[in-house]
Amino acid sequence: MCSVVGYIGNRYCKKFVLEGLRRLEYRGYDSAGFACLNPEDNRLLYLKAEGKLDNLSDELENSSIDGFLGIGHTRWATHGLSTEQNAHPHFDCQKKLSVVHNGIVENHHELRQQLVQAGHVFHSETDTEIIAHLFEALLISHKTFKAALIELVNRLEGAFAFVSIMQDLPDTMILVRKRSPLCIGIGDGQMFVASDLLAFVKKTNKVLFLPDKSFALVRNDMIELYDFSGKALPIVIQEIDVDIDAHEKKGHSHYMLKEIYEQKNAISETIDFLKKIDSQIWSHLGISSEYAKELESISIVGCGTSWHAARIAQFFFETIALTPTKVNLASEFRYMNFFPSKNSLYIAVSQSGETADTLEAVRFVNDIKLPTIAVTNVASSSMVRESDGFLLTQAGQEIAVASTKAFSTQIAALFWLANRLALEKGIITRKQMDLSQEDLLVAAEVLENSIENYKFDIIQRHAKKYAAYKKTIFLGRNISYPFAMEAALKLKEISYVFAQCYPAGELKHGPLALIDSETPVFVFSHQDPLLYSKIVANTQEVKARDGHVVVFAFEGQDELCELADLSFVFPRVNPLLGPLAMTGLMQFFVYQIAKELGRPIDKPRNLAKSVTVE
Ligand code: F6R
């Protein structure tokens, strides 16, 4: 998504704003811009550039514009192409105030029409420009600046976080937050503003997260905070520690590769952390032990890779804790009929803890007063703050847009939780619980070792060959089906190769027509003998149509491997952890294909790491 960064204080701000934007570039990288007030006469100065942040930073380096109050932006296009004109900041007619924004103003169309009729001239296709023009109009029609701002925030619909600076208010930065994240880092005589505190972690660890539906007036050394009716709110400052080490590639060619290799350790750290909170787990999750024992159903929401982890976890909760579990895509969940059931638990799975669709699903369930928990990787995220309880995965910061270690730690955490729930319900013993932790460590070991086993073959032979295919099919059954979906998603997002995923048993109901020798079929096996035999049968159906097959199989599954044009064989693990064991090699293989194709792997086109619009 877009990122906004701002600074007000006693130093020139251009360097900090650029550094901050660089750290948040994972959120969007279609275009970028910077604006500041000229220290001599408070004139608004700005520069925008199409494309990656480097373009803006090159231009800024050759320019003298700088100031003590400034804002910056990287864009992930929602309204209008990624052109320089659509890049933020945007301005009012007189170019006296400027705005950078993350989110979507949903009533932008109607507001634009009204403003055009009133004589405002627009220069971009964005919803953001509306904010600047509407603010301009309201400043004229209201007696005080604050009254204009209150009307502005209430006229805008949707989810938005924006920062504005104005020539007429040279000592103040204006911040507004509704549903999209925004925070302030408090320094000594200076304030840092950003969509994500990562932008300023090196400067200060004192952070104010703007509450939902609030606005702030920020000066060098003071903050005023108000709700949307103009009532003053208390300033709650938190001290935050963030691991900045994640920002080194440590010799790897991409963050994604580094993160693939960090998985074994991240899984083991996640288990250690869960062991530590084991005895207080229910209070951590915001429910009582009695509630856990009586739990009759679970509902999980998530998006993308997190949704795949949730789909895999459905098998954990149903098989281990014998608890019926539904999994919904967060973006669909909110618009479906909702049947609240008592004794149920709602789990939101999200790496970032900021994904708008998932966060809105949490808010929806919170409003109905049913218990929500967030399984997330970011302790300071909105989901942690807004859910009744939370479980933190210990993946460390994930920089590459394509999720790897967040996925495997989500699986580990959810597997652990299913076992812990089974223990509480008296379904398994403490000894079995301990064994389940061992099983996770074994699967993590296989995850890493299998990369080592096959790495040279993949790099030297297979990557080039498979990079030449234009389309692919992925198949799985039971728990290996959501894993196959995840594999297909990984390939699509980083290599741009078309990948379609089906439950293997569905093939003969239509997709079989797609099979030919030009479309490799990736088959993910299962250790259960019955499911395995069905997978073998489905693979035979593909071979009988001259299909090209790549299998991910387990030791002893010779019949399947013999059918394959290429096979990878994994040691046997707890059958529910088969997908976890295969995760590393699957990611490594698609990574090498994308590398062969010369894709910008860490920042694939059109994508962003943190999706804070619905
Ligand atoms: C794919 C990927 C996305 C995210 C999705 C949800 O590699 O990373 O599909 O999984 O956007 O994000 P989170 O987990 O932050 O809610």
XYZ file of C-alpha atoms and ligand atoms in Angstrom:
630
model
C 0.000 0.000 0.000
C 1.014 3.581 -0.046
C 3.281 4.856 2.649
C 3.359 8.297 4.145
C 6.278 9.798 6.026
C 6.573 13.223 7.615
C 8.891 15.312 9.744
C 8.656 18.472 11.788
C 11.538 19.740 13.901
C 14.815 21.510 14.152
C 16.656 19.721 11.312
C 16.390 19.622 7.544
C 13.988 16.829 6.714
C 14.669 15.641 3.151
C 17.193 12.988 4.193
C 14.974 11.532 6.901
C 11.880 11.490 4.674
C 13.766 9.647 1.925
C 15.258 7.170 4.401
C 11.839 6.560 5.918
C 10.261 6.032 2.508
C 13.055 3.630 1.596
C 12.258 1.498 4.659
C 8.566 1.508 3.797
C 9.023 0.863 0.099
C 7.615 -2.633 0.680
C 4.213 -0.928 0.933
C 4.150 0.374 -2.628
C 6.533 1.535 -5.288
C 4.614 2.877 -8.297
C 5.683 6.502 -7.858
C 6.970 8.797 -5.123
C 6.920 12.419 -4.022
C 8.178 14.915 -1.471
C 6.981 18.353 -0.313
C 8.291 20.770 2.294
C 7.959 24.367 3.384
C 10.780 26.620 2.258
C 12.491 27.797 5.499
C 12.884 31.362 4.126
C 9.327 32.224 3.148
C 7.202 29.109 3.961
C 6.479 28.568 0.272
C 5.418 25.037 -0.563
C 8.144 23.252 -2.567
C 7.768 19.806 -4.050
C 9.098 17.121 -6.377
C 7.417 13.995 -7.706
C 8.687 11.122 -9.825
C 7.141 8.194 -11.605
C 8.371 4.670 -10.778
C 10.622 3.499 -7.972
C 11.820 5.674 -5.128
C 15.301 5.841 -6.675
C 13.906 8.135 -9.370
C 12.683 10.604 -6.772
C 15.818 10.375 -4.692
C 18.019 11.031 -7.774
C 15.992 14.128 -8.582
C 16.009 15.326 -4.984
C 19.741 14.883 -4.735
C 20.189 17.341 -7.593
C 17.744 19.790 -6.113
C 18.169 22.243 -3.263
C 14.667 21.885 -1.887
C 14.597 21.047 1.777
C 12.952 22.335 4.929
C 12.146 21.765 8.593
C 8.623 20.577 7.873
C 8.131 18.019 5.118
C 6.150 15.037 3.903
C 6.840 12.177 1.511
C 4.969 9.357 -0.136
C 5.390 6.164 -2.113
C 2.326 5.088 -4.005
C 0.528 1.833 -4.714
C -1.929 2.936 -7.367
C -5.640 2.662 -6.595
C -7.153 5.547 -8.598
C -5.338 6.340 -11.823
C -2.168 5.034 -13.448
C 1.231 5.316 -11.845
C 2.177 8.561 -13.541
C 3.978 11.573 -12.166
C 0.713 13.514 -12.173
C -0.957 10.933 -9.977
C 2.022 10.752 -7.614
C 1.506 12.372 -4.198
C 1.655 14.996 -2.708
C -1.500 16.596 -4.075
C -2.481 20.230 -3.708
C -5.337 22.692 -3.466
C -5.925 25.184 -6.310
C -3.558 27.760 -4.904
C -0.857 25.224 -4.063
C -0.851 26.445 -0.481
C -1.567 23.137 1.151
C -0.405 19.668 0.291
C -1.543 16.163 1.211
C -0.065 12.652 1.186
C -2.494 9.825 1.747
C -2.804 6.083 2.238
C -6.244 4.520 1.841
C -9.301 5.120 -0.266
C -11.775 7.990 -0.095
C -14.865 6.067 -1.092
C -17.096 9.051 -1.859
C -14.426 10.722 -4.005
C -16.559 10.685 -7.134
C -19.413 12.654 -5.616
C -17.040 15.066 -3.840
C -15.051 15.663 -7.012
C -18.207 16.589 -8.912
C -19.235 19.067 -6.211
C -15.775 20.613 -6.122
C -15.492 20.876 -9.905
C -18.873 22.599 -9.986
C -17.585 25.028 -7.367
C -14.679 25.875 -9.704
C -11.843 23.691 -8.383
C -9.376 22.488 -10.995
C -7.972 18.973 -10.610
C -4.642 17.794 -11.948
C -4.772 14.067 -11.188
C -7.148 11.134 -11.279
C -6.579 10.315 -7.601
C -9.040 10.310 -4.745
C -6.376 12.055 -2.650
C -6.559 15.321 -4.550
C -10.147 15.661 -3.349
C -8.895 15.969 0.215
C -6.731 18.974 -0.653
C -9.481 20.794 -2.575
C -12.186 20.043 -0.035
C -9.928 21.291 2.754
C -9.287 24.461 0.759
C -13.031 25.042 0.352
C -13.771 24.359 4.010
C -10.998 26.674 5.205
C -12.776 29.481 3.359
C -16.263 28.635 4.621
C -15.346 28.058 8.286
C -14.294 30.591 10.856
C -11.528 28.488 12.379
C -9.015 26.089 10.979
C -10.044 23.395 13.481
C -13.730 23.659 12.508
C -12.764 23.225 8.846
C -10.698 20.175 9.689
C -13.499 18.593 11.722
C -15.894 19.013 8.832
C -13.296 17.667 6.398
C -12.702 14.426 8.309
C -16.416 13.837 8.665
C -17.185 14.471 4.993
C -14.704 11.835 3.801
C -15.904 8.240 3.649
C -13.726 5.139 3.509
C -10.443 4.213 5.122
C -7.723 6.814 5.083
C -4.632 8.104 6.802
C -3.276 11.385 5.544
C -0.779 14.048 6.448
C -1.025 17.640 5.364
C 1.257 20.666 5.556
C 0.195 24.240 4.787
C 1.901 27.511 4.016
C -0.483 29.309 6.374
C 0.343 27.004 9.281
C 4.119 26.661 9.033
C 4.675 25.266 12.524
C 2.136 22.441 12.347
C 1.679 19.132 10.599
C -1.880 17.799 10.331
C -2.474 14.072 10.690
C -5.775 12.274 10.164
C -6.489 8.605 10.674
C -9.577 6.542 9.953
C -8.967 2.784 9.764
C -5.580 3.052 7.951
C -2.526 3.069 10.255
C -0.563 6.181 11.203
C 1.877 6.833 14.031
C 4.121 9.538 15.455
C 7.657 9.009 16.737
C 8.469 11.481 19.478
C 11.998 12.855 19.371
C 13.805 15.655 21.103
C 12.409 18.847 19.577
C 11.317 16.890 16.540
C 8.473 14.577 15.517
C 8.555 11.778 12.960
C 5.382 10.647 11.277
C 4.763 7.481 9.271
C 2.358 4.766 8.224
C 4.675 2.268 9.914
C 7.065 2.972 12.766
C 9.789 1.190 10.823
C 10.341 4.520 9.086
C 11.743 6.098 12.259
C 12.886 3.251 14.525
C 16.483 4.440 14.463
C 15.439 7.925 15.629
C 13.216 7.161 18.607
C 11.426 4.322 20.331
C 8.666 6.562 21.776
C 5.585 6.111 19.659
C 2.033 7.401 19.625
C -0.302 5.277 17.492
C -3.138 7.495 16.379
C -6.415 5.984 17.585
C -8.996 5.125 14.959
C -11.046 8.151 13.829
C -8.738 10.753 15.270
C -6.718 13.707 14.065
C -3.567 15.278 15.466
C -1.932 18.656 15.225
C 1.784 18.056 15.545
C 4.437 20.679 16.335
C 8.163 20.333 17.135
C 7.534 19.576 20.764
C 3.835 19.030 21.254
C 0.916 17.015 19.978
C -2.787 17.792 20.217
C -5.036 14.815 19.595
C -8.792 14.926 18.899
C -11.585 12.593 17.917
C -13.678 13.372 14.835
C -16.075 15.487 16.896
C -13.190 17.700 18.049
C -13.025 16.347 21.606
C -9.475 16.235 22.985
C -8.056 12.719 23.453
C -5.334 11.590 25.865
C -1.837 11.122 24.440
C -0.713 7.544 25.130
C 2.965 7.061 24.310
C 4.405 3.558 24.017
C 8.029 2.425 24.036
C 8.687 0.039 21.148
C 11.651 -2.153 20.209
C 12.003 -3.126 16.572
C 14.629 -5.381 15.016
C 16.308 -3.280 12.349
C 18.676 -6.130 11.500
C 16.063 -7.562 9.155
C 17.049 -4.826 6.726
C 20.319 -6.488 5.789
C 20.366 -9.085 3.014
C 23.302 -10.816 4.706
C 24.950 -11.958 1.487
C 21.784 -13.229 -0.196
C 20.812 -11.909 -3.591
C 17.267 -11.117 -2.408
C 15.425 -10.667 0.862
C 13.144 -13.489 -0.232
C 16.027 -15.950 -0.359
C 17.319 -14.779 3.002
C 13.838 -15.169 4.472
C 13.446 -18.668 2.993
C 16.622 -19.649 4.814
C 15.500 -18.026 8.070
C 12.498 -20.315 8.392
C 13.939 -23.142 10.428
C 15.140 -20.705 13.048
C 11.912 -18.669 12.956
C 9.846 -21.814 13.538
C 12.002 -22.837 16.452
C 11.772 -19.313 17.946
C 8.007 -19.416 17.522
C 7.835 -22.722 19.392
C 10.105 -21.416 22.175
C 7.904 -18.372 22.541
C 4.733 -20.480 22.641
C 6.260 -22.784 25.250
C 6.997 -19.739 27.382
C 3.411 -18.509 27.317
C 1.928 -22.005 27.509
C 0.704 -21.689 31.106
C -1.012 -18.324 30.463
C -2.132 -19.098 26.947
C -5.849 -18.475 27.487
C -5.392 -15.104 29.126
C -3.074 -14.256 26.234
C -5.882 -15.122 23.874
C -8.429 -13.170 25.892
C -10.581 -16.177 26.795
C -10.849 -18.369 29.897
C -9.717 -21.979 30.129
C -13.404 -22.917 30.631
C -14.306 -21.153 27.396
C -11.554 -23.068 25.579
C -12.790 -26.384 27.005
C -16.347 -25.638 25.891
C -15.336 -24.303 22.482
C -17.691 -25.703 19.844
C -16.459 -24.051 16.673
C -13.694 -21.927 15.229
C -13.866 -19.446 12.396
C -10.672 -18.216 10.747
C -10.229 -15.302 8.359
C -7.239 -14.160 6.354
C -6.119 -13.056 2.894
C -3.680 -14.497 0.369
C -0.901 -16.531 1.902
C -2.350 -16.081 5.392
C -5.618 -17.510 4.119
C -3.701 -20.526 2.805
C -2.099 -20.993 6.222
C -5.586 -20.794 7.734
C -6.905 -23.396 5.272
C -4.087 -25.702 6.302
C -4.817 -24.986 9.974
C -8.436 -26.026 9.487
C -7.120 -29.599 9.273
C -5.202 -29.068 12.539
C -8.193 -27.860 14.534
C -10.546 -30.465 13.127
C -8.153 -33.438 13.328
C -6.304 -32.688 16.556
C -8.759 -30.627 18.603
C -11.889 -32.178 17.042
C -13.367 -28.712 16.701
C -15.365 -27.819 13.576
C -13.553 -25.003 11.805
C -14.584 -22.698 8.994
C -12.142 -20.608 7.010
C -13.164 -17.535 5.053
C -11.371 -15.051 2.908
C -11.581 -11.848 4.927
C -12.731 -9.865 1.905
C -15.721 -12.213 1.481
C -16.486 -12.811 5.144
C -17.833 -9.336 5.801
C -20.318 -9.479 2.982
C -21.725 -12.937 3.687
C -24.631 -13.810 5.935
C -23.297 -14.044 9.444
C -24.673 -16.599 11.893
C -23.155 -15.931 15.304
C -22.647 -19.151 17.207
C -22.045 -19.346 20.915
C -18.878 -20.945 22.242
C -16.978 -20.017 19.145
C -13.659 -18.318 18.545
C -12.756 -16.016 15.658
C -9.133 -16.091 14.573
C -7.631 -13.516 12.209
C -4.406 -14.660 10.556
C -2.254 -11.856 9.199
C 1.485 -11.404 8.865
C 1.284 -7.621 9.038
C -1.698 -7.293 11.339
C -2.749 -4.364 9.162
C -4.504 -5.951 6.174
C -7.657 -3.888 5.781
C -9.995 -6.742 4.869
C -8.870 -8.860 7.811
C -8.902 -5.933 10.217
C -12.435 -5.033 9.185
C -13.497 -8.652 9.768
C -12.065 -8.405 13.306
C -13.929 -5.161 13.905
C -17.130 -6.702 12.613
C -16.869 -9.641 15.026
C -15.812 -7.338 17.878
C -19.012 -5.344 17.366
C -21.021 -8.537 17.870
C -19.048 -9.136 21.076
C -17.662 -12.511 20.077
C -14.052 -13.308 21.016
C -11.411 -12.421 18.420
C -7.754 -13.350 18.366
C -5.036 -12.208 15.998
C -2.289 -14.567 14.882
C 0.218 -12.083 13.568
C 3.883 -11.301 13.220
C 3.769 -7.646 14.258
C 3.358 -6.869 17.946
C 2.625 -3.192 17.328
C -0.055 -3.856 14.703
C -3.653 -2.657 14.703
C -4.894 -6.235 14.862
C -3.031 -6.874 18.107
C -4.466 -3.700 19.573
C -8.006 -4.346 18.435
C -8.442 -8.098 18.986
C -9.388 -9.567 22.360
C -6.207 -11.615 22.373
C -3.248 -12.388 20.173
C -0.596 -14.942 19.352
C 2.647 -13.614 17.952
C 4.621 -15.560 15.407
C 8.348 -14.999 15.754
C 9.278 -14.716 12.090
C 11.103 -11.413 12.511
C 10.419 -8.710 10.007
C 9.602 -9.976 6.536
C 10.783 -7.577 3.856
C 10.179 -9.417 0.563
C 6.664 -8.831 -0.674
C 6.095 -12.567 -1.166
C 5.484 -14.123 2.199
C 7.727 -17.064 3.188
C 8.767 -17.247 6.822
C 5.535 -15.591 7.948
C 3.630 -18.451 6.295
C 5.663 -21.225 7.894
C 5.525 -19.642 11.344
C 1.755 -19.162 11.015
C 1.467 -22.883 10.301
C 3.701 -23.686 13.271
C 1.755 -21.392 15.636
C -1.642 -22.672 14.514
C -0.506 -26.312 14.777
C 0.723 -25.603 18.289
C -2.552 -23.893 19.188
C -4.643 -26.785 17.879
C -2.626 -29.133 20.079
C -2.888 -26.827 23.062
C -6.644 -26.654 22.609
C -6.800 -30.453 22.374
C -4.824 -30.642 25.625
C -7.218 -28.258 27.356
C -10.183 -30.243 26.121
C -8.605 -33.468 27.418
C -8.269 -34.944 23.916
C -4.491 -35.329 24.101
C -2.069 -35.725 26.995
C 0.771 -33.398 27.968
C 3.167 -35.990 26.575
C 1.442 -35.809 23.183
C 1.582 -32.029 23.376
C 5.355 -32.247 23.923
C 5.649 -34.638 20.995
C 3.741 -32.236 18.753
C 6.386 -29.599 19.517
C 9.070 -32.103 18.545
C 7.169 -32.833 15.322
C 7.290 -29.149 14.448
C 11.040 -29.049 14.938
C 11.475 -32.143 12.772
C 9.361 -30.613 9.982
C 11.421 -27.404 10.214
C 14.585 -29.484 9.858
C 13.199 -31.187 6.749
C 12.137 -27.797 5.368
C 15.745 -26.630 5.443
C 17.535 -29.876 4.575
C 15.434 -30.454 1.476
C 16.625 -27.123 0.066
C 20.208 -28.240 0.611
C 19.510 -31.621 -1.014
C 18.109 -30.239 -4.228
C 19.558 -26.760 -4.453
C 22.280 -27.435 -7.042
C 19.992 -29.458 -9.316
C 17.393 -26.705 -9.205
C 19.870 -23.922 -9.891
C 21.875 -25.762 -12.543
C 19.159 -27.691 -14.401
C 15.553 -27.270 -13.447
C 15.068 -23.509 -12.986
C 15.968 -22.675 -16.581
C 13.785 -25.428 -17.990
C 10.710 -24.535 -15.927
C 11.148 -20.820 -16.486
C 10.415 -21.474 -20.156
C 6.839 -22.644 -19.538
C 4.121 -20.026 -19.921
C 1.443 -21.683 -17.786
C 1.279 -24.240 -15.010
C -1.219 -26.277 -13.011
C -0.956 -27.127 -9.317
C -2.738 -30.047 -7.660
C -3.169 -31.246 -4.094
C -5.643 -33.193 -2.007
C -6.859 -32.654 1.532
C -4.168 -30.679 3.406
C -1.896 -30.598 0.366
C -4.568 -28.729 -1.628
C -4.271 -25.381 0.246
C -0.528 -25.886 0.120
C -0.727 -26.294 -3.666
C -2.710 -23.024 -3.740
C 0.090 -21.345 -1.847
C 2.678 -22.757 -4.271
C 0.667 -21.474 -7.241
C 0.357 -18.035 -5.636
C 4.100 -17.870 -4.964
C 4.890 -18.713 -8.580
C 2.374 -16.187 -9.939
C 3.438 -13.285 -7.790
C 7.172 -13.471 -8.202
C 7.607 -14.960 -11.703
C 4.387 -13.688 -13.400
C 3.918 -17.216 -14.803
C 0.263 -18.165 -15.016
C -0.559 -20.807 -12.376
C -3.914 -22.409 -11.726
C -4.599 -24.631 -8.733
C -7.213 -27.389 -8.324
C -8.027 -30.100 -5.827
C -6.608 -33.118 -7.684
C -9.960 -34.905 -7.630
C -11.604 -32.034 -9.501
C -9.360 -32.367 -12.530
C -11.628 -34.727 -14.399
C -14.580 -32.372 -13.933
C -13.279 -29.877 -16.463
C -9.663 -28.732 -15.997
C -8.370 -31.947 -17.588
C -9.038 -30.222 -20.908
C -6.075 -27.936 -20.117
C -3.545 -30.755 -19.928
C -0.876 -30.845 -22.617
C 2.885 -31.304 -22.744
C 3.409 -27.524 -22.585
C 1.738 -27.111 -19.184
C 3.630 -28.688 -16.286
C 1.452 -30.060 -13.518
C 2.889 -29.776 -10.005
C 1.477 -32.466 -7.715
C 1.799 -32.261 -3.923
C 1.459 -35.616 -2.235
C 0.050 -36.725 1.115
C 1.280 -39.380 3.524
C -2.134 -40.859 4.227
C -2.234 -44.151 2.221
C -5.769 -43.655 0.935
C -5.223 -40.050 -0.123
C -1.895 -41.047 -1.628
C -3.544 -43.728 -3.777
C -6.063 -41.152 -5.019
C -3.253 -38.726 -5.824
C -1.467 -41.464 -7.795
C -4.687 -42.101 -9.753
C -5.101 -38.396 -10.512
C -1.486 -38.167 -11.663
C -2.043 -41.140 -13.959
C -4.952 -39.245 -15.519
C -2.528 -36.411 -16.301
C 0.149 -38.723 -17.718
C -2.428 -40.479 -19.873
C -3.008 -37.106 -21.594
C 0.676 -36.542 -22.269
C 0.970 -34.168 -19.335
C 4.298 -33.149 -17.848
C 4.378 -33.884 -14.119
C 6.515 -32.557 -11.260
C 5.864 -34.266 -7.933
C 6.628 -33.368 -4.367
C 6.406 -36.786 -2.696
C 7.370 -38.540 0.524
C 9.857 -41.364 0.991
C 8.464 -44.675 -0.200
C 6.016 -43.117 -2.676
C 7.783 -44.754 -5.613
C 4.713 -45.258 -7.758
C 4.062 -41.537 -7.804
C 7.715 -40.693 -8.475
C 7.835 -43.146 -11.363
C 4.997 -41.297 -13.037
C 6.810 -37.996 -12.726
C 9.074 -36.163 -15.147
C 10.724 -34.578 -12.125
C 10.329 -35.567 -8.490
C 11.430 -34.234 -5.129
C 11.312 -36.664 -2.241
C 10.930 -35.656 1.416
C 11.480 -37.680 4.599
C 8.229 -38.572 6.335
C 7.002 -36.206 9.049
C 3.797 -35.904 11.079
C 1.283 -36.158 8.167
C -0.368 -32.873 9.165
C 2.994 -31.176 8.817
C 3.679 -32.447 5.307
C 3.037 -28.981 3.828
C 5.416 -27.357 6.325
C 8.160 -29.832 5.413
C 7.690 -29.048 1.699
C 7.500 -25.282 2.156
C 11.192 -24.408 1.846
C 11.881 -26.332 -1.343
C 8.677 -25.172 -3.000
C 9.609 -21.542 -2.278
C 13.207 -22.079 -3.342
C 12.146 -23.628 -6.659
C 9.756 -20.819 -7.600
C 12.321 -18.267 -6.427
C 14.908 -19.742 -8.833
C 12.382 -19.704 -11.690
C 11.646 -16.028 -11.047
C 15.376 -15.301 -10.839
C 15.936 -17.059 -14.149
C 13.268 -14.805 -15.638
C 14.987 -11.733 -14.224
C 11.998 -10.586 -12.181
C 12.284 -7.985 -9.412
C 11.640 -10.723 -6.869
C 11.455 -8.684 -3.666
C 9.106 -6.120 -5.170
C 6.991 -7.777 -7.851
C 5.043 -5.508 -10.168
C 1.664 -4.197 -8.994
C 1.989 -5.631 -5.483
C 2.610 -4.252 -2.019
C 3.515 -5.875 1.254
C 0.891 -4.413 3.481
C -2.552 -4.154 1.893
C -4.302 -1.459 3.868
C -7.133 -0.796 1.431
C -10.149 -3.036 0.966
C 1.642 -13.374 -0.753
C 1.341 -12.447 0.320
C -0.047 -11.945 0.431
C -0.412 -11.728 1.902
C -1.790 -11.066 2.012
C -2.225 -10.916 3.449
O 2.972 -13.790 -0.723
O 2.196 -12.070 1.064
O -0.954 -12.783 -0.198
O -0.413 -12.956 2.550
O -1.752 -9.815 1.405
O -1.292 -10.176 4.173
P -1.204 -10.294 5.739
O -0.743 -11.664 6.057
O -0.237 -9.234 6.159
O -2.587 -10.058 6.271
